[in-house]
Amino acid sequence: MSQAATEHDGSQGTVELTVPADPAFVSVIRTVTASLAARRDFTIEEIDDLRIAVDEASALLLPHAGEAGSLSASFGGADNTLSISVSVPLPKGQAVPEPDQTSFAWMVLAALADSVTGSASGDRLMLTLTKARGARST
Amino acid sequence: MSERSRPDRERTQQLFGELATLTRGTARHSEVRAELVEIHMPLVRYLARRFTGRGEPADDLLQIGTIGLLQAIDRFDIGRGLEFSTFATPNIVGEIKRHFRDRGWMVRVPRRLQEMQGELATAINDLSQRLGRSPTIRELAEHMRLPEEQVIEATDSARAYSAVPLDVPNSTTGMTIADGLVEPDDALEHVELRHTLRPVLARLGERERRALVMRFVENKTQNEIAQALGVSQVHVSRLLAKTLAELRSKLPDVQVPG
């Protein structure tokens, strides 16, 4: 539960990124998201969904990062899927918040990604988004 | 009940009626003007909030918006039968945007990328029509003869760059975003989360609310929304990004409760 187990199937490898827990740095994660999705031949619309989703996930997590905390993103998935785990460390002694799955932000995430899971394990609060290429093509 | 206190319409009419009879520079003229400003401060506050988080202090934005409001008050002609808030909104927004432009915010998106926006929008439209879906970065890069990195950069600044007002009529259809939108309440009727959503959506502008509902409740694609509204996909993308950012800044409940 605490460790992402099998992220390196497919040929795309895993990318890890840690930035200061400051909204100004979310754009860095967003850019890497776009770049990795482009590499997997996602359409620009799917990429845009992912960008918004990353924005939302980060906005959900940032208030929980402690002072001088960091925001981490781990990217994995196979050739046609991208999975992004965004997480913040919880300050010592802070109660572990449960993601509110009825919140508007959660609904947005669910609409943008194929799956969303939230986990608060150990000392990290994490949201994982997975999206497959062409999943919604009609 | 409504969160956004609406400017008092009747009082506004009355004050403008009086203002028209007064001489500029008299004590009563300033008084009436001051009361009009006071009545419409919630509007300025609401509009200024759309521009927060871009490196300008909120107080500055309020002041600049108020300058726009004052100009609107001075220019408003009650005889034209227009609602004052309708007349004032573009003035206030325009003043704030001018400020950003003067302060160099607009050029924080590099000129090269700004110039690419038009080209990008055209390329996306062309390719979407040809392919029957939205294009990939690779396809766009080939079409535009640009490196993929540059296209990625351009598509990101497209959504961040909200200098294009969302309520301008589309040049070919003559429709504004607001025109193309459908009443979202029916769609919301079937959503489990409507209790959460309703108060949130009620606080948004009409077109933002409807585009949001189309995307996240009706689960339409950006392309479909763009077609329904008669605007480009880039425009829809921008609208959604902007609206979500606005929601986030406005609403304490759009956060994981601790």
Tab-separated table of C-alpha atoms in Angstrom:
chain	number	residue	atom	x	y	z
A	1	MET	CA	0.000	0.000	0.000
A	2	SER	CA	2.780	2.370	0.781
A	3	GLN	CA	4.924	1.584	-2.225
A	4	ALA	CA	3.912	1.616	-5.851
A	5	ALA	CA	4.632	-1.954	-6.820
A	6	THR	CA	4.760	-2.575	-10.542
A	7	GLU	CA	5.231	0.688	-12.327
A	8	HIS	CA	7.829	-0.383	-14.832
A	9	ASP	CA	5.942	-2.594	-17.207
A	10	GLY	CA	6.121	-1.305	-20.753
A	11	SER	CA	9.035	0.658	-22.047
A	12	GLN	CA	8.304	4.054	-20.605
A	13	GLY	CA	10.104	3.833	-17.310
A	14	THR	CA	9.353	5.797	-14.176
A	15	VAL	CA	9.935	9.480	-13.659
A	16	GLU	CA	10.121	11.045	-10.233
A	17	LEU	CA	9.930	14.692	-9.447
A	18	THR	CA	9.952	16.666	-6.216
A	19	VAL	CA	9.293	20.372	-6.005
A	20	PRO	CA	8.701	22.795	-3.133
A	21	ALA	CA	5.133	22.635	-1.787
A	22	ASP	CA	4.226	25.939	-3.332
A	23	PRO	CA	1.501	26.544	-5.928
A	24	ALA	CA	4.059	28.282	-8.125
A	25	PHE	CA	5.792	24.963	-8.735
A	26	VAL	CA	2.726	23.039	-9.800
A	27	SER	CA	3.362	24.208	-13.347
A	28	VAL	CA	6.564	22.182	-13.373
A	29	ILE	CA	4.634	19.009	-12.628
A	30	ARG	CA	2.061	20.010	-15.199
A	31	THR	CA	4.688	20.440	-17.882
A	32	VAL	CA	6.293	17.096	-17.158
A	33	THR	CA	2.828	15.532	-17.234
A	34	ALA	CA	2.172	16.993	-20.659
A	35	SER	CA	5.544	15.929	-21.942
A	36	LEU	CA	5.176	12.343	-20.761
A	37	ALA	CA	1.633	12.127	-22.101
A	38	ALA	CA	2.785	13.488	-25.462
A	39	ARG	CA	5.457	10.807	-25.522
A	40	ARG	CA	2.683	8.263	-25.231
A	41	ASP	CA	0.749	9.880	-28.075
A	42	PHE	CA	-2.128	11.164	-25.995
A	43	THR	CA	-4.281	13.683	-27.840
A	44	ILE	CA	-4.039	17.293	-26.787
A	45	GLU	CA	-7.454	17.034	-25.242
A	46	GLU	CA	-6.397	14.100	-23.098
A	47	ILE	CA	-3.245	15.988	-22.198
A	48	ASP	CA	-5.312	18.951	-21.192
A	49	ASP	CA	-7.468	16.721	-18.995
A	50	LEU	CA	-4.326	15.472	-17.309
A	51	ARG	CA	-3.014	18.974	-16.801
A	52	ILE	CA	-6.220	20.040	-15.119
A	53	ALA	CA	-6.280	16.855	-13.065
A	54	VAL	CA	-2.737	17.449	-11.852
A	55	ASP	CA	-3.673	21.009	-10.966
A	56	GLU	CA	-6.669	19.798	-9.002
A	57	ALA	CA	-4.806	17.011	-7.241
A	58	SER	CA	-2.025	19.372	-6.262
A	59	ALA	CA	-4.493	21.945	-5.036
A	60	LEU	CA	-6.124	19.282	-2.890
A	61	LEU	CA	-2.841	18.158	-1.404
A	62	LEU	CA	-0.926	21.386	-0.917
A	63	PRO	CA	-2.857	22.630	2.117
A	64	HIS	CA	-1.774	19.468	3.912
A	65	ALA	CA	1.916	19.846	3.258
A	66	GLY	CA	3.760	21.124	6.261
A	67	GLU	CA	5.875	24.233	6.426
A	68	ALA	CA	8.782	23.924	4.018
A	69	GLY	CA	7.199	20.740	2.749
A	70	SER	CA	7.539	19.286	-0.671
A	71	LEU	CA	5.223	18.103	-3.394
A	72	SER	CA	6.223	14.932	-5.199
A	73	ALA	CA	5.016	13.414	-8.399
A	74	SER	CA	5.776	9.955	-9.626
A	75	PHE	CA	4.920	9.062	-13.193
A	76	GLY	CA	4.574	5.546	-14.495
A	77	GLY	CA	2.443	3.337	-16.660
A	78	ALA	CA	2.818	1.412	-19.879
A	79	ASP	CA	2.895	2.695	-23.440
A	80	ASN	CA	-0.710	3.723	-23.596
A	81	THR	CA	-1.423	4.650	-19.998
A	82	LEU	CA	-0.025	7.290	-17.753
A	83	SER	CA	-0.344	7.062	-14.035
A	84	ILE	CA	0.575	9.960	-11.840
A	85	SER	CA	0.919	9.826	-8.092
A	86	VAL	CA	1.053	13.203	-6.464
A	87	SER	CA	1.859	13.300	-2.777
A	88	VAL	CA	2.840	15.496	0.127
A	89	PRO	CA	4.452	14.504	3.417
A	90	LEU	CA	2.191	14.983	6.387
A	91	PRO	CA	3.629	17.006	9.227
A	92	LYS	CA	4.292	14.946	12.341
A	93	GLY	CA	1.286	14.547	14.543
A	94	GLN	CA	-1.214	15.730	11.966
A	95	ALA	CA	-4.286	13.574	11.750
A	96	VAL	CA	-4.485	11.751	8.456
A	97	PRO	CA	-7.271	13.314	6.429
A	98	GLU	CA	-9.558	11.125	4.385
A	99	PRO	CA	-10.192	12.384	0.884
A	100	ASP	CA	-13.796	13.466	0.609
A	101	GLN	CA	-15.053	11.524	-2.385
A	102	THR	CA	-18.229	13.530	-2.581
A	103	SER	CA	-16.396	16.815	-2.943
A	104	PHE	CA	-16.520	18.753	-6.128
A	105	ALA	CA	-12.784	18.472	-6.644
A	106	TRP	CA	-13.014	14.723	-6.439
A	107	MET	CA	-15.755	14.670	-9.014
A	108	VAL	CA	-13.605	16.751	-11.328
A	109	LEU	CA	-10.717	14.351	-10.894
A	110	ALA	CA	-12.946	11.363	-11.550
A	111	ALA	CA	-14.214	12.916	-14.760
A	112	LEU	CA	-10.740	13.723	-16.026
A	113	ALA	CA	-8.894	10.537	-15.204
A	114	ASP	CA	-9.966	6.949	-15.736
A	115	SER	CA	-9.330	6.179	-12.120
A	116	VAL	CA	-8.520	8.119	-9.007
A	117	THR	CA	-7.404	6.706	-5.718
A	118	GLY	CA	-6.479	8.481	-2.564
A	119	SER	CA	-4.339	6.996	0.108
A	120	ALA	CA	-2.991	8.307	3.327
A	121	SER	CA	-0.448	5.846	4.513
A	122	GLY	CA	2.531	6.270	6.725
A	123	ASP	CA	3.519	9.869	6.542
A	124	ARG	CA	2.370	10.691	3.030
A	125	LEU	CA	-0.916	11.788	1.610
A	126	MET	CA	-1.190	10.633	-1.974
A	127	LEU	CA	-3.538	10.900	-4.905
A	128	THR	CA	-3.054	8.603	-7.868
A	129	LEU	CA	-4.557	9.318	-11.257
A	130	THR	CA	-4.505	6.927	-14.163
A	131	LYS	CA	-5.544	7.697	-17.671
A	132	ALA	CA	-5.359	5.553	-20.784
A	133	ARG	CA	-4.921	6.894	-24.267
A	134	GLY	CA	-8.044	6.916	-26.394
A	135	ALA	CA	-10.174	5.562	-23.587
A	136	ARG	CA	-13.048	7.834	-24.371
A	137	SER	CA	-12.748	8.030	-28.114
A	138	THR	CA	-16.075	7.705	-29.829
B	1	MET	CA	-29.502	33.380	0.566
B	2	SER	CA	-27.445	34.364	-2.426
B	3	GLU	CA	-23.779	34.604	-1.597
B	4	ARG	CA	-23.059	37.336	-4.030
B	5	SER	CA	-25.012	40.338	-2.971
B	6	ARG	CA	-26.492	41.808	-6.093
B	7	PRO	CA	-26.243	45.495	-6.709
B	8	ASP	CA	-29.503	47.225	-5.905
B	9	ARG	CA	-30.964	47.835	-9.323
B	10	GLU	CA	-33.675	50.296	-8.424
B	11	ARG	CA	-31.423	52.428	-6.310
B	12	THR	CA	-28.863	52.411	-9.109
B	13	GLN	CA	-31.431	53.682	-11.610
B	14	GLN	CA	-32.520	56.332	-9.199
B	15	LEU	CA	-28.963	57.507	-8.552
B	16	PHE	CA	-28.081	57.702	-12.218
B	17	GLY	CA	-31.246	59.678	-12.797
B	18	GLU	CA	-30.129	62.139	-10.197
B	19	LEU	CA	-26.515	62.174	-11.357
B	20	ALA	CA	-27.613	63.287	-14.813
B	21	THR	CA	-29.117	66.453	-13.318
B	22	LEU	CA	-26.083	67.347	-11.212
B	23	THR	CA	-23.071	69.424	-12.068
B	24	ARG	CA	-19.714	67.741	-11.833
B	25	GLY	CA	-17.671	68.931	-8.888
B	26	THR	CA	-20.611	69.728	-6.653
B	27	ALA	CA	-20.851	68.053	-3.284
B	28	ARG	CA	-24.018	66.157	-4.183
B	29	HIS	CA	-22.436	64.878	-7.397
B	30	SER	CA	-19.578	63.320	-5.454
B	31	GLU	CA	-21.984	61.872	-2.920
B	32	VAL	CA	-24.097	60.172	-5.553
B	33	ARG	CA	-21.025	58.872	-7.285
B	34	ALA	CA	-19.687	57.526	-4.016
B	35	GLU	CA	-22.907	55.693	-3.323
B	36	LEU	CA	-22.857	54.154	-6.799
B	37	VAL	CA	-19.321	52.946	-6.178
B	38	GLU	CA	-20.341	51.450	-2.877
B	39	ILE	CA	-23.307	49.606	-4.371
B	40	HIS	CA	-21.114	48.091	-7.069
B	41	MET	CA	-18.088	47.138	-5.029
B	42	PRO	CA	-19.232	43.506	-4.820
B	43	LEU	CA	-19.097	43.411	-8.609
B	44	VAL	CA	-15.570	44.817	-8.625
B	45	ARG	CA	-14.549	42.360	-5.927
B	46	TYR	CA	-16.013	39.488	-7.885
B	47	LEU	CA	-14.266	40.479	-11.102
B	48	ALA	CA	-10.954	41.240	-9.417
B	49	ARG	CA	-10.944	37.787	-7.908
B	50	ARG	CA	-10.772	36.288	-11.379
B	51	PHE	CA	-7.329	37.777	-11.674
B	52	THR	CA	-5.862	36.914	-8.315
B	53	GLY	CA	-2.978	34.511	-8.044
B	54	ARG	CA	-1.072	36.150	-10.853
B	55	GLY	CA	1.391	37.967	-8.709
B	56	GLU	CA	-0.580	41.120	-8.051
B	57	PRO	CA	-1.822	41.894	-4.543
B	58	ALA	CA	-5.587	41.560	-4.253
B	59	ASP	CA	-5.866	45.087	-2.873
B	60	ASP	CA	-4.203	46.530	-5.963
B	61	LEU	CA	-6.593	44.646	-8.182
B	62	LEU	CA	-9.532	46.020	-6.229
B	63	GLN	CA	-8.264	49.557	-6.600
B	64	ILE	CA	-7.666	49.194	-10.300
B	65	GLY	CA	-11.075	47.605	-10.738
B	66	THR	CA	-12.575	50.546	-8.870
B	67	ILE	CA	-10.968	52.937	-11.336
B	68	GLY	CA	-12.701	51.003	-14.094
B	69	LEU	CA	-15.952	51.278	-12.171
B	70	LEU	CA	-15.573	55.035	-11.793
B	71	GLN	CA	-14.955	55.436	-15.491
B	72	ALA	CA	-18.022	53.365	-16.208
B	73	ILE	CA	-20.115	55.511	-13.864
B	74	ASP	CA	-18.953	58.653	-15.632
B	75	ARG	CA	-19.620	57.256	-19.069
B	76	PHE	CA	-22.895	55.518	-18.401
B	77	ASP	CA	-25.868	56.858	-20.294
B	78	ILE	CA	-29.069	55.900	-18.538
B	79	GLY	CA	-31.068	56.793	-21.647
B	80	ARG	CA	-29.755	53.793	-23.510
B	81	GLY	CA	-31.731	51.415	-21.369
B	82	LEU	CA	-28.768	49.219	-20.574
B	83	GLU	CA	-28.281	47.573	-17.222
B	84	PHE	CA	-25.413	49.365	-15.504
B	85	SER	CA	-23.667	46.190	-14.336
B	86	THR	CA	-23.678	44.945	-17.946
B	87	PHE	CA	-22.073	48.177	-19.033
B	88	ALA	CA	-19.601	48.315	-16.164
B	89	THR	CA	-18.261	44.763	-16.332
B	90	PRO	CA	-16.158	45.127	-19.501
B	91	ASN	CA	-14.881	48.476	-18.214
B	92	ILE	CA	-13.715	46.977	-14.949
B	93	VAL	CA	-12.211	43.886	-16.548
B	94	GLY	CA	-10.606	46.025	-19.233
B	95	GLU	CA	-8.957	48.240	-16.656
B	96	ILE	CA	-7.544	45.261	-14.780
B	97	LYS	CA	-6.255	43.696	-17.974
B	98	ARG	CA	-4.673	46.941	-19.079
B	99	HIS	CA	-2.911	47.039	-15.758
B	100	PHE	CA	-1.536	43.546	-16.234
B	101	ARG	CA	-0.467	44.402	-19.736
B	102	ASP	CA	1.294	47.537	-18.533
B	103	ARG	CA	2.949	45.650	-15.753
B	104	GLY	CA	4.243	43.086	-18.177
B	105	TRP	CA	2.117	40.203	-17.035
B	106	MET	CA	0.809	39.585	-20.507
B	107	VAL	CA	4.339	39.242	-21.795
B	108	ARG	CA	5.213	36.710	-19.173
B	109	VAL	CA	3.853	34.427	-21.839
B	110	PRO	CA	6.737	34.977	-24.256
B	111	ARG	CA	5.841	36.921	-27.362
B	112	ARG	CA	6.857	33.975	-29.502
B	113	LEU	CA	4.222	31.854	-27.769
B	114	GLN	CA	1.609	34.564	-27.905
B	115	GLU	CA	2.075	34.817	-31.617
B	116	MET	CA	1.815	31.085	-31.897
B	117	GLN	CA	-1.626	31.011	-30.268
B	118	GLY	CA	-3.549	31.867	-33.409
B	119	GLU	CA	-1.582	29.425	-35.472
B	120	LEU	CA	-2.064	26.758	-32.839
B	121	ALA	CA	-5.826	27.256	-32.677
B	122	THR	CA	-6.079	26.988	-36.454
B	123	ALA	CA	-3.931	23.869	-36.546
B	124	ILE	CA	-6.027	22.227	-33.828
B	125	ASN	CA	-9.230	23.008	-35.696
B	126	ASP	CA	-7.900	21.790	-39.030
B	127	LEU	CA	-6.533	18.569	-37.636
B	128	SER	CA	-9.601	17.895	-35.484
B	129	GLN	CA	-11.792	18.115	-38.539
B	130	ARG	CA	-9.537	15.958	-40.633
B	131	LEU	CA	-9.025	13.318	-37.957
B	132	GLY	CA	-12.427	13.392	-36.309
B	133	ARG	CA	-10.739	13.610	-32.893
B	134	SER	CA	-8.386	15.977	-31.206
B	135	PRO	CA	-4.818	15.685	-32.512
B	136	THR	CA	-1.751	14.444	-30.663
B	137	ILE	CA	1.245	16.634	-29.983
B	138	ARG	CA	3.191	14.757	-32.643
B	139	GLU	CA	0.534	15.397	-35.256
B	140	LEU	CA	0.432	19.067	-34.356
B	141	ALA	CA	4.207	19.316	-34.461
B	142	GLU	CA	4.302	17.818	-37.934
B	143	HIS	CA	1.490	20.010	-39.128
B	144	MET	CA	3.012	23.185	-37.711
B	145	ARG	CA	6.583	22.161	-38.547
B	146	LEU	CA	7.675	22.795	-34.995
B	147	PRO	CA	9.524	20.723	-32.418
B	148	GLU	CA	7.196	18.804	-30.090
B	149	GLU	CA	8.560	20.662	-27.066
B	150	GLN	CA	7.425	23.936	-28.508
B	151	VAL	CA	3.965	22.600	-29.194
B	152	ILE	CA	3.662	21.305	-25.637
B	153	GLU	CA	4.739	24.676	-24.356
B	154	ALA	CA	2.295	26.451	-26.619
B	155	THR	CA	-0.663	24.287	-25.615
B	156	ASP	CA	0.109	24.922	-21.957
B	157	SER	CA	0.354	28.658	-22.341
B	158	ALA	CA	-2.844	28.535	-24.362
B	159	ARG	CA	-4.786	27.422	-21.342
B	160	ALA	CA	-3.003	29.693	-18.920
B	161	TYR	CA	-3.318	32.684	-21.129
B	162	SER	CA	-6.727	34.113	-20.565
B	163	ALA	CA	-6.375	37.456	-22.257
B	164	VAL	CA	-9.203	36.604	-24.616
B	165	PRO	CA	-12.496	37.455	-22.989
B	166	LEU	CA	-14.838	34.525	-22.881
B	167	ASP	CA	-17.931	36.460	-23.749
B	168	VAL	CA	-16.855	37.881	-27.075
B	169	PRO	CA	-19.023	36.667	-29.923
B	170	ASN	CA	-17.447	34.011	-32.106
B	171	SER	CA	-16.435	35.641	-35.363
B	172	THR	CA	-18.159	33.114	-37.594
B	173	THR	CA	-21.265	32.175	-35.641
B	174	GLY	CA	-21.797	35.457	-33.825
B	175	MET	CA	-22.602	33.478	-30.712
B	176	THR	CA	-21.169	34.139	-27.319
B	177	ILE	CA	-20.430	31.282	-25.014
B	178	ALA	CA	-23.449	32.197	-22.956
B	179	ASP	CA	-25.733	31.813	-25.966
B	180	GLY	CA	-24.814	28.252	-26.715
B	181	LEU	CA	-25.309	26.950	-23.256
B	182	VAL	CA	-28.109	24.818	-21.989
B	183	GLU	CA	-29.803	24.971	-18.657
B	184	PRO	CA	-27.780	22.638	-16.457
B	185	ASP	CA	-30.344	21.960	-13.777
B	186	ASP	CA	-31.897	18.985	-15.545
B	187	ALA	CA	-28.544	17.339	-15.938
B	188	LEU	CA	-27.805	17.922	-12.289
B	189	GLU	CA	-31.061	16.318	-11.277
B	190	HIS	CA	-29.540	12.874	-11.726
B	191	VAL	CA	-26.268	13.476	-10.076
B	192	GLU	CA	-25.744	12.031	-6.668
B	193	LEU	CA	-23.497	14.887	-5.821
B	194	ARG	CA	-25.935	17.590	-6.644
B	195	HIS	CA	-26.149	18.680	-3.046
B	196	THR	CA	-22.466	19.409	-3.065
B	197	LEU	CA	-22.507	20.916	-6.489
B	198	ARG	CA	-25.476	23.203	-6.410
B	199	PRO	CA	-24.199	25.793	-3.979
B	200	VAL	CA	-20.801	25.702	-5.651
B	201	LEU	CA	-22.192	26.219	-9.102
B	202	ALA	CA	-24.596	28.879	-7.958
B	203	ARG	CA	-21.665	31.067	-7.136
B	204	LEU	CA	-20.186	30.845	-10.602
B	205	GLY	CA	-20.978	32.912	-13.618
B	206	GLU	CA	-23.628	31.551	-15.911
B	207	ARG	CA	-21.377	30.388	-18.750
B	208	GLU	CA	-18.662	28.987	-16.504
B	209	ARG	CA	-21.285	26.994	-14.667
B	210	ARG	CA	-22.739	25.567	-17.817
B	211	ALA	CA	-19.448	24.672	-19.429
B	212	LEU	CA	-18.425	22.978	-16.211
B	213	VAL	CA	-21.620	20.970	-16.140
B	214	MET	CA	-21.179	19.910	-19.750
B	215	ARG	CA	-17.653	18.745	-19.075
B	216	PHE	CA	-17.914	17.160	-15.675
B	217	VAL	CA	-21.536	16.161	-15.317
B	218	GLU	CA	-22.574	15.378	-18.862
B	219	ASN	CA	-19.041	14.174	-19.499
B	220	LYS	CA	-18.826	15.811	-22.893
B	221	THR	CA	-15.435	16.236	-24.526
B	222	GLN	CA	-13.890	19.650	-24.964
B	223	ASN	CA	-14.461	19.227	-28.663
B	224	GLU	CA	-18.160	18.604	-28.177
B	225	ILE	CA	-18.464	21.576	-25.871
B	226	ALA	CA	-16.576	23.730	-28.351
B	227	GLN	CA	-19.007	22.738	-31.085
B	228	ALA	CA	-22.039	23.272	-28.906
B	229	LEU	CA	-20.810	26.727	-27.959
B	230	GLY	CA	-19.438	27.709	-31.341
B	231	VAL	CA	-15.983	28.447	-29.980
B	232	SER	CA	-12.591	26.836	-30.407
B	233	GLN	CA	-11.383	23.976	-28.291
B	234	VAL	CA	-8.582	26.129	-26.984
B	235	HIS	CA	-11.238	28.514	-25.781
B	236	VAL	CA	-13.086	25.766	-23.919
B	237	SER	CA	-9.844	24.545	-22.419
B	238	ARG	CA	-9.096	28.014	-21.183
B	239	LEU	CA	-12.580	28.444	-19.805
B	240	LEU	CA	-12.422	25.201	-17.843
B	241	ALA	CA	-8.967	25.872	-16.467
B	242	LYS	CA	-9.937	29.357	-15.462
B	243	THR	CA	-13.181	28.272	-13.848
B	244	LEU	CA	-11.562	25.513	-11.847
B	245	ALA	CA	-8.864	27.863	-10.649
B	246	GLU	CA	-11.551	30.304	-9.665
B	247	LEU	CA	-13.495	27.659	-7.777
B	248	ARG	CA	-10.384	26.626	-5.977
B	249	SER	CA	-9.594	30.138	-4.865
B	250	LYS	CA	-13.149	30.787	-3.828
B	251	LEU	CA	-14.312	27.699	-2.094
B	252	PRO	CA	-13.078	26.276	1.129
B	253	ASP	CA	-15.034	23.072	0.474
B	254	VAL	CA	-13.023	22.212	-2.617
B	255	GLN	CA	-10.395	20.695	-0.391
B	256	VAL	CA	-9.829	17.488	1.414
B	257	PRO	CA	-11.342	18.087	4.818
B	258	GLY	CA	-8.709	17.590	7.459
